[in-house]
mmCIF file of C-alpha atoms in Angstrom:
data_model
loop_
_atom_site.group_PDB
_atom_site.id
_atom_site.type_symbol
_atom_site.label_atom_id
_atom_site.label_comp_id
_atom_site.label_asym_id
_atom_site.label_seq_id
_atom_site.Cartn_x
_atom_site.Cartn_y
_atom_site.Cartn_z
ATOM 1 C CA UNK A 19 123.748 17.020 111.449
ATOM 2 C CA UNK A 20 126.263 18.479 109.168
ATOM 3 C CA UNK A 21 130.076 18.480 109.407
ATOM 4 C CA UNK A 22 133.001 18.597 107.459
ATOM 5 C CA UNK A 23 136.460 16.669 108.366
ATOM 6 C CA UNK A 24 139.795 17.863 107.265
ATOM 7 C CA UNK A 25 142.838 16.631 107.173
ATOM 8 C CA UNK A 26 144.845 17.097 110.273
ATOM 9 C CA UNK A 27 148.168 19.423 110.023
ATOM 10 C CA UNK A 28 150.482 21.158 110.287
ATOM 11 C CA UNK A 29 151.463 20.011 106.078
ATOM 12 C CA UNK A 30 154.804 21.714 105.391
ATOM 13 C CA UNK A 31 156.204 21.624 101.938
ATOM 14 C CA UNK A 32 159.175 23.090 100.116
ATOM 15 C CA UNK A 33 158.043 25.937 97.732
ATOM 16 C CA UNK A 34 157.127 24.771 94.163
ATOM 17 C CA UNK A 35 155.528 21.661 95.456
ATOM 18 C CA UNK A 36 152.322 20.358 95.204
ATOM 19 C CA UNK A 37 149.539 20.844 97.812
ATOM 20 C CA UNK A 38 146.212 18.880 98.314
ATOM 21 C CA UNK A 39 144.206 19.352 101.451
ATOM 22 C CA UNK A 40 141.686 17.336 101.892
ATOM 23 C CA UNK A 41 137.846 17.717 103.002
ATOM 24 C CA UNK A 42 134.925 15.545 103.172
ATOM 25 C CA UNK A 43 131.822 16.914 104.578
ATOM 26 C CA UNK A 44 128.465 15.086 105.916
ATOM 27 C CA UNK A 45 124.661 17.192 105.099
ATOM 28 C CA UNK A 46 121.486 16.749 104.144
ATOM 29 C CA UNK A 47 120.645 18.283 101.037
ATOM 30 C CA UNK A 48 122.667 20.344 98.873
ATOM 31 C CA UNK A 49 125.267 22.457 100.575
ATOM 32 C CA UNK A 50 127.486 24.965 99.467
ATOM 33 C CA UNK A 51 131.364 24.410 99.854
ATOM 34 C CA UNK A 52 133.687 26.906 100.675
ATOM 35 C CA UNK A 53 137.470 27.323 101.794
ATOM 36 C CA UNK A 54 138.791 30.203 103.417
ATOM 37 C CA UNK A 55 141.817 31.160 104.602
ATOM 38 C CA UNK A 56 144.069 32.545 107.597
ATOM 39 C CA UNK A 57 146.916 34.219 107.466
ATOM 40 C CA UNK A 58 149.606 34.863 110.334
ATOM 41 C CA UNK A 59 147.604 37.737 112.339
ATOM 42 C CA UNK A 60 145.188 38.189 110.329
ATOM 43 C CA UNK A 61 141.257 37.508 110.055
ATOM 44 C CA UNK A 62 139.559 35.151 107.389
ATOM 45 C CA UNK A 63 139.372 35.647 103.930
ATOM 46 C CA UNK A 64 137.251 33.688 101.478
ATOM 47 C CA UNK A 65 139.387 31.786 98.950
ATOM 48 C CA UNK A 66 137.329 29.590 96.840
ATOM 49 C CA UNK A 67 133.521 28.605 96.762
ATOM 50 C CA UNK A 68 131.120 26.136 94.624
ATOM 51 C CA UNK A 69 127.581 25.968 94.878
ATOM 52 C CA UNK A 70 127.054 22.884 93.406
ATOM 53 C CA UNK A 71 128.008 19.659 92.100
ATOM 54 C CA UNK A 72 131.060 19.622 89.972
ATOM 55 C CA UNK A 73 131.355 22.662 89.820
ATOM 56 C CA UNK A 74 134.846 24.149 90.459
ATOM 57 C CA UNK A 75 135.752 26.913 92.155
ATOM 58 C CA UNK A 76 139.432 28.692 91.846
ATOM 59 C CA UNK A 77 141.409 31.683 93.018
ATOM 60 C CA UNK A 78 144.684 32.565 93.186
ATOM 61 C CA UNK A 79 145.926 29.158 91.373
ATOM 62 C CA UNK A 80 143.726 27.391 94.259
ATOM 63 C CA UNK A 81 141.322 25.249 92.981
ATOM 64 C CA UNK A 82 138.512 22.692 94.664
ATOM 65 C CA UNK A 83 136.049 20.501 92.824
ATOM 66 C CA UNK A 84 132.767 19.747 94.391
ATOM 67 C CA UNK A 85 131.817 16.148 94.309
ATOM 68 C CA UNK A 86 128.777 15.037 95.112
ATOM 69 C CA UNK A 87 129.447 11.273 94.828
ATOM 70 C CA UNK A 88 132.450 11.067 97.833
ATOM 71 C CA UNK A 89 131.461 13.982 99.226
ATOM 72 C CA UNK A 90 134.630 16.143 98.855
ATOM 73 C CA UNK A 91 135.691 19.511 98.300
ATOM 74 C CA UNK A 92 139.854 18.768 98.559
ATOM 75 C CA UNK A 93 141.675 21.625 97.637
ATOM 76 C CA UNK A 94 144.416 21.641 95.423
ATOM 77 C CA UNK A 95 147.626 23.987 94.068
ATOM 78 C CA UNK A 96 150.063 22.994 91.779
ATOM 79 C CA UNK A 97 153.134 25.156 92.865
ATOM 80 C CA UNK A 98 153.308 26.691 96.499
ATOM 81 C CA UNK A 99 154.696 29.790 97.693
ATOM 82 C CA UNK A 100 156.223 30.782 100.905
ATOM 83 C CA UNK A 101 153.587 33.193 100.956
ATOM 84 C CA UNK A 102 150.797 30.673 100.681
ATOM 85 C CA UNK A 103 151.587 29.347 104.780
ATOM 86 C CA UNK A 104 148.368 30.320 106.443
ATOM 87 C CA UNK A 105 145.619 28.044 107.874
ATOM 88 C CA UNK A 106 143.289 26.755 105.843
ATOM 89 C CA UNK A 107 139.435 25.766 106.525
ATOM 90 C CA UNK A 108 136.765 24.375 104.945
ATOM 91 C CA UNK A 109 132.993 24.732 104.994
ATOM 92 C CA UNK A 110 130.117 24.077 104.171
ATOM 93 C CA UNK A 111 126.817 26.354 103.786
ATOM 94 C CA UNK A 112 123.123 24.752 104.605
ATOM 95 C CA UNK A 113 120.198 26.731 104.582
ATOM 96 C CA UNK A 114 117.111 25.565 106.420
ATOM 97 C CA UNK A 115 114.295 27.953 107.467
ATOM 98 C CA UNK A 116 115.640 30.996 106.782
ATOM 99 C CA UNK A 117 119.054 30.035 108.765
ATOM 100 C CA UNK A 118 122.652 29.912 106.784
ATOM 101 C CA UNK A 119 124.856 28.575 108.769
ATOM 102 C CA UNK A 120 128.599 27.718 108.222
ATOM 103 C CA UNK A 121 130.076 24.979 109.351
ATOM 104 C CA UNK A 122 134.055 24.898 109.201
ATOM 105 C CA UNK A 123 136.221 22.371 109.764
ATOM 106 C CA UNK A 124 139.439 22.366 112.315
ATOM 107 C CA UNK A 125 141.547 23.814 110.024
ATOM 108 C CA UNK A 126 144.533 23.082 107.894
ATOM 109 C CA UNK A 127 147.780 24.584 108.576
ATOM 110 C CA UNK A 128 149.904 24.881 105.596
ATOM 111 C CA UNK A 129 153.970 25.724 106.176
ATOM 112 C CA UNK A 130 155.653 26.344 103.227
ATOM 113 C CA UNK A 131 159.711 26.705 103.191
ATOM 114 C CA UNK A 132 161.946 28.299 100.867
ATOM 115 C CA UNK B 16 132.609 42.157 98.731
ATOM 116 C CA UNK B 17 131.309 44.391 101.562
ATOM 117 C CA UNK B 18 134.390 45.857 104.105
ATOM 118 C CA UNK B 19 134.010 44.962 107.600
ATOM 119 C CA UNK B 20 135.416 46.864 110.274
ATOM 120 C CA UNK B 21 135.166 45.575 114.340
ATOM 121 C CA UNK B 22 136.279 47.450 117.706
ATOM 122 C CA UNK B 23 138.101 46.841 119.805
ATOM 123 C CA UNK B 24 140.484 44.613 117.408
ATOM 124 C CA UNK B 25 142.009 43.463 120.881
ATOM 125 C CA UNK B 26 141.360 44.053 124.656
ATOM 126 C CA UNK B 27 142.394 42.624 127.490
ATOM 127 C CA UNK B 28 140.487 42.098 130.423
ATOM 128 C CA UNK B 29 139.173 41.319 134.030
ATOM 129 C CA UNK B 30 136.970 38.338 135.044
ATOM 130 C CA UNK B 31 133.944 38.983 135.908
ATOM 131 C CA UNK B 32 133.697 42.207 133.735
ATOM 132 C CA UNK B 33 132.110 42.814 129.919
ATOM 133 C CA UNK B 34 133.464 43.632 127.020
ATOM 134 C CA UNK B 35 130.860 45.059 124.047
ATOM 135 C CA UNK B 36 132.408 44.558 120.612
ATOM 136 C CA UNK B 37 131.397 46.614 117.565
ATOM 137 C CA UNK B 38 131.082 45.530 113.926
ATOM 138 C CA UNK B 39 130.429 48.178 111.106
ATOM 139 C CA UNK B 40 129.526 47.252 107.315
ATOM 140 C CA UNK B 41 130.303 49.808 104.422
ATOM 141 C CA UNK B 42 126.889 48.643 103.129
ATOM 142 C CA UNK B 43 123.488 47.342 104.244
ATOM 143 C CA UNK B 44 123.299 43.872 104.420
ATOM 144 C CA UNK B 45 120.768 41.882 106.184
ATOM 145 C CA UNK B 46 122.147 39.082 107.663
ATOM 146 C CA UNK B 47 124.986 39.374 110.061
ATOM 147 C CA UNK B 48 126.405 36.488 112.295
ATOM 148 C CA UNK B 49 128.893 36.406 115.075
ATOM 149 C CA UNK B 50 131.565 33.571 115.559
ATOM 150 C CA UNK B 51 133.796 32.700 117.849
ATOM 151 C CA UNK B 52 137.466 30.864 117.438
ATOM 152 C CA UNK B 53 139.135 29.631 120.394
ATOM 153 C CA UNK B 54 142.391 29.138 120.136
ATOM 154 C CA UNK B 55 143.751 27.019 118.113
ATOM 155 C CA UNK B 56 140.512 26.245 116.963
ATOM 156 C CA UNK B 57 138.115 26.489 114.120
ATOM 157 C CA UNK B 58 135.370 28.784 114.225
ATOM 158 C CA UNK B 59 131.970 28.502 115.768
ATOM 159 C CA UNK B 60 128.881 30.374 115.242
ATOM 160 C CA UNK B 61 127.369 31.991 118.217
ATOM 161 C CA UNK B 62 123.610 33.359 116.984
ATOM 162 C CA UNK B 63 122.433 35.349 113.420
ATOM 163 C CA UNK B 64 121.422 38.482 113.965
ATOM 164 C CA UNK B 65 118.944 39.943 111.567
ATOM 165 C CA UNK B 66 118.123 43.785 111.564
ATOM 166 C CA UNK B 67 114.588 43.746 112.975
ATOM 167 C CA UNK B 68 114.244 40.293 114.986
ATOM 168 C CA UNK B 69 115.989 38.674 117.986
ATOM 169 C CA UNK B 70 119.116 37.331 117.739
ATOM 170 C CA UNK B 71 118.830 33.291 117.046
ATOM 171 C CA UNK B 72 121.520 31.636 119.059
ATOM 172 C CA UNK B 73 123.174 28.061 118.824
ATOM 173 C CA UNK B 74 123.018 25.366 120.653
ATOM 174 C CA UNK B 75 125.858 26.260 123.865
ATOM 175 C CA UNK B 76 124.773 30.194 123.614
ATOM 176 C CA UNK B 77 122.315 32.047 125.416
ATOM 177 C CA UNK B 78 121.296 35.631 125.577
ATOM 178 C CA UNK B 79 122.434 36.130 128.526
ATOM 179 C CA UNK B 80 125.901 35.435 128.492
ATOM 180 C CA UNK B 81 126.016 36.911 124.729
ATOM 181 C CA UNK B 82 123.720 39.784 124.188
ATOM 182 C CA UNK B 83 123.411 41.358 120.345
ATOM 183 C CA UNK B 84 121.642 44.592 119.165
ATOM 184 C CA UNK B 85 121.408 45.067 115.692
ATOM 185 C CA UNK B 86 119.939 48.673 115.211
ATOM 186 C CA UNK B 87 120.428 49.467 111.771
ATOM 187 C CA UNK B 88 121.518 47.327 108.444
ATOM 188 C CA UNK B 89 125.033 48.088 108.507
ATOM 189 C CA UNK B 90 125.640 47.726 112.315
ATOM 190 C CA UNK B 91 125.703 45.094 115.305
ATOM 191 C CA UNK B 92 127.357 44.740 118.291
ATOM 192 C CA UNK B 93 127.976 41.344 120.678
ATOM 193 C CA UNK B 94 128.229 41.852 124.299
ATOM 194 C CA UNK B 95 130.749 39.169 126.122
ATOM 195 C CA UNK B 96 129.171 39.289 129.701
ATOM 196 C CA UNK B 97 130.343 38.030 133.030
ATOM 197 C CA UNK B 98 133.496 36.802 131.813
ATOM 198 C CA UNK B 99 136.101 34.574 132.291
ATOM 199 C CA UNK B 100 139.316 32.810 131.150
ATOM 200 C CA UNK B 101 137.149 30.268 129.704
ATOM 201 C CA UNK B 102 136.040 33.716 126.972
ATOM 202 C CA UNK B 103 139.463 34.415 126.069
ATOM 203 C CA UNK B 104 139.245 33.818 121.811
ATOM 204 C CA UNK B 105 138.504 35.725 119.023
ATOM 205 C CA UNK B 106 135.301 36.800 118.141
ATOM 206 C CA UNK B 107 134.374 37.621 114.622
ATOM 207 C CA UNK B 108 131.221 38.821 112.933
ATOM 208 C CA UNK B 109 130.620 38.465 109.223
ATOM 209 C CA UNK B 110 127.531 39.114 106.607
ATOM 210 C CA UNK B 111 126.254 37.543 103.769
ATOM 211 C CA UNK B 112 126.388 38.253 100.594
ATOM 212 C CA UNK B 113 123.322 39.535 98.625
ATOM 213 C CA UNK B 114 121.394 36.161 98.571
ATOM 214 C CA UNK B 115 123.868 34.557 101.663
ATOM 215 C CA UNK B 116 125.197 32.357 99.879
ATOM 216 C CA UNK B 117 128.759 33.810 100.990
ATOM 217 C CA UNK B 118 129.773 35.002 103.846
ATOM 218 C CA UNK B 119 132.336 37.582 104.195
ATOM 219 C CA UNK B 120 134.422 37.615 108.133
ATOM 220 C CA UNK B 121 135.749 40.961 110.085
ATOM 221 C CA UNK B 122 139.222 41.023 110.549
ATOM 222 C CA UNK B 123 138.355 39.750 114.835
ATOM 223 C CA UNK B 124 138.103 41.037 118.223
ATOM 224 C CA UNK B 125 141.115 39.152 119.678
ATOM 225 C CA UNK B 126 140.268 39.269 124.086
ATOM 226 C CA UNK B 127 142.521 37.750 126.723
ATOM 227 C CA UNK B 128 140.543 37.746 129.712
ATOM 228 C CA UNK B 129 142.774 37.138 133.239
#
């Protein structure tokens, strides 16, 4: 079946540093990848998606590269803010028969300190 | 992206009662699916609802526990029945986007049940 495995947290970082969060993933086919985000309170929020190999999504100076040959969609940022601490997750979309069903990961939470 | 709106966006309650949470689109989409994060957990889909047909559930949800109407394209609502402290999470619904590719979350139905 499909799944996707990210790296455990919480990550905390000083502001300005750089962040990677892993995420491999396991399907048949060709999913799409996607990571969304949580912030304190709040409900989720799409961040970044690709739809297919190599391809690289980006928002808000997140980015993610999907890659087909180790399976990975990590996501990266080169300088964090404070305002960047939410929890992250990452998915994966598979269509079969009509179904499209996301399947998230446990979640990444970032901390970020001033 | 379509806007999402859900009621209650909290509610505590009694065992053994039921709670019916609403979710409203700003557009017609067809597609709609509900999730549920426990907490401190990632999310889990509960069934699809499509306007026209029966809900489709996933495996560890039945009908009974988790009835869904979907009357109209812009409109669903998940019934939490019977419940207990086992319930307490948050429950979100979200739609896809024109082709489903991208799905696009509520901001939750957060429910403490005692």
């Amino acid at each position: 079946g499909n799944s996707v495995t990210q790296m455990e947290g919480p990550v905390t970082l000083s502001e300005e540093a750089f962040l990677t969060i892993n995420c491999t993933y396991t399907a048949t086919g060709y999913p799409s990848l996607f990571w969304y985000v949580q912030y304190p309170g709040e409900g989720l929020q799409l961040l970044l998606k690709a739809t297919k190999a190599d391809d690289k999504g980006s928002n808000k100076g997140f980015e993610a590269t999907y890659r087909k040959e180790t399976t990975s969609f990590h996501l990266e940022k080169g300088s964090v803010q404070v305002s960047d601490s939410a929890v992250y997750f990452c998915a994966l979309l598979h269509s079969t028969a009509g179904r499209r069903a996301l399947t998230f990961g446990s979640g990444t939470r970032l901390q970020v300190q001033p | 992206s379509a806007v999402i709106s859900q009621k209650p966006s909290r509610d505590i309650c009694q065992r053994g009662t039921s709670l019916t949470i609403q979710c409203q689109v700003d557009s017609q989409v067809t597609m709609m699916f509900w999730y549920r994060q426990q907490p401190g957990q990632s999310l889990t889909l509960i069934a699809t609802a499509n306007q026209g047909s029966e809900a489709t559930y996933e495996s560890g949800f039945v009908i009974d526990k988790f009835p869904i109407s979907r009357p109209n394209l812009t409109f669903s609502t998940l019934t939490v029945s019977n419940m207990s402290p086992e319930d307490s999470s948050i429950y979100l619904c979200s739609v896809g986007s024109g082709r489903a590719d991208t799905q696009y979350f509520g901001p939750g139905t957060r429910l403490t049940v005692l």
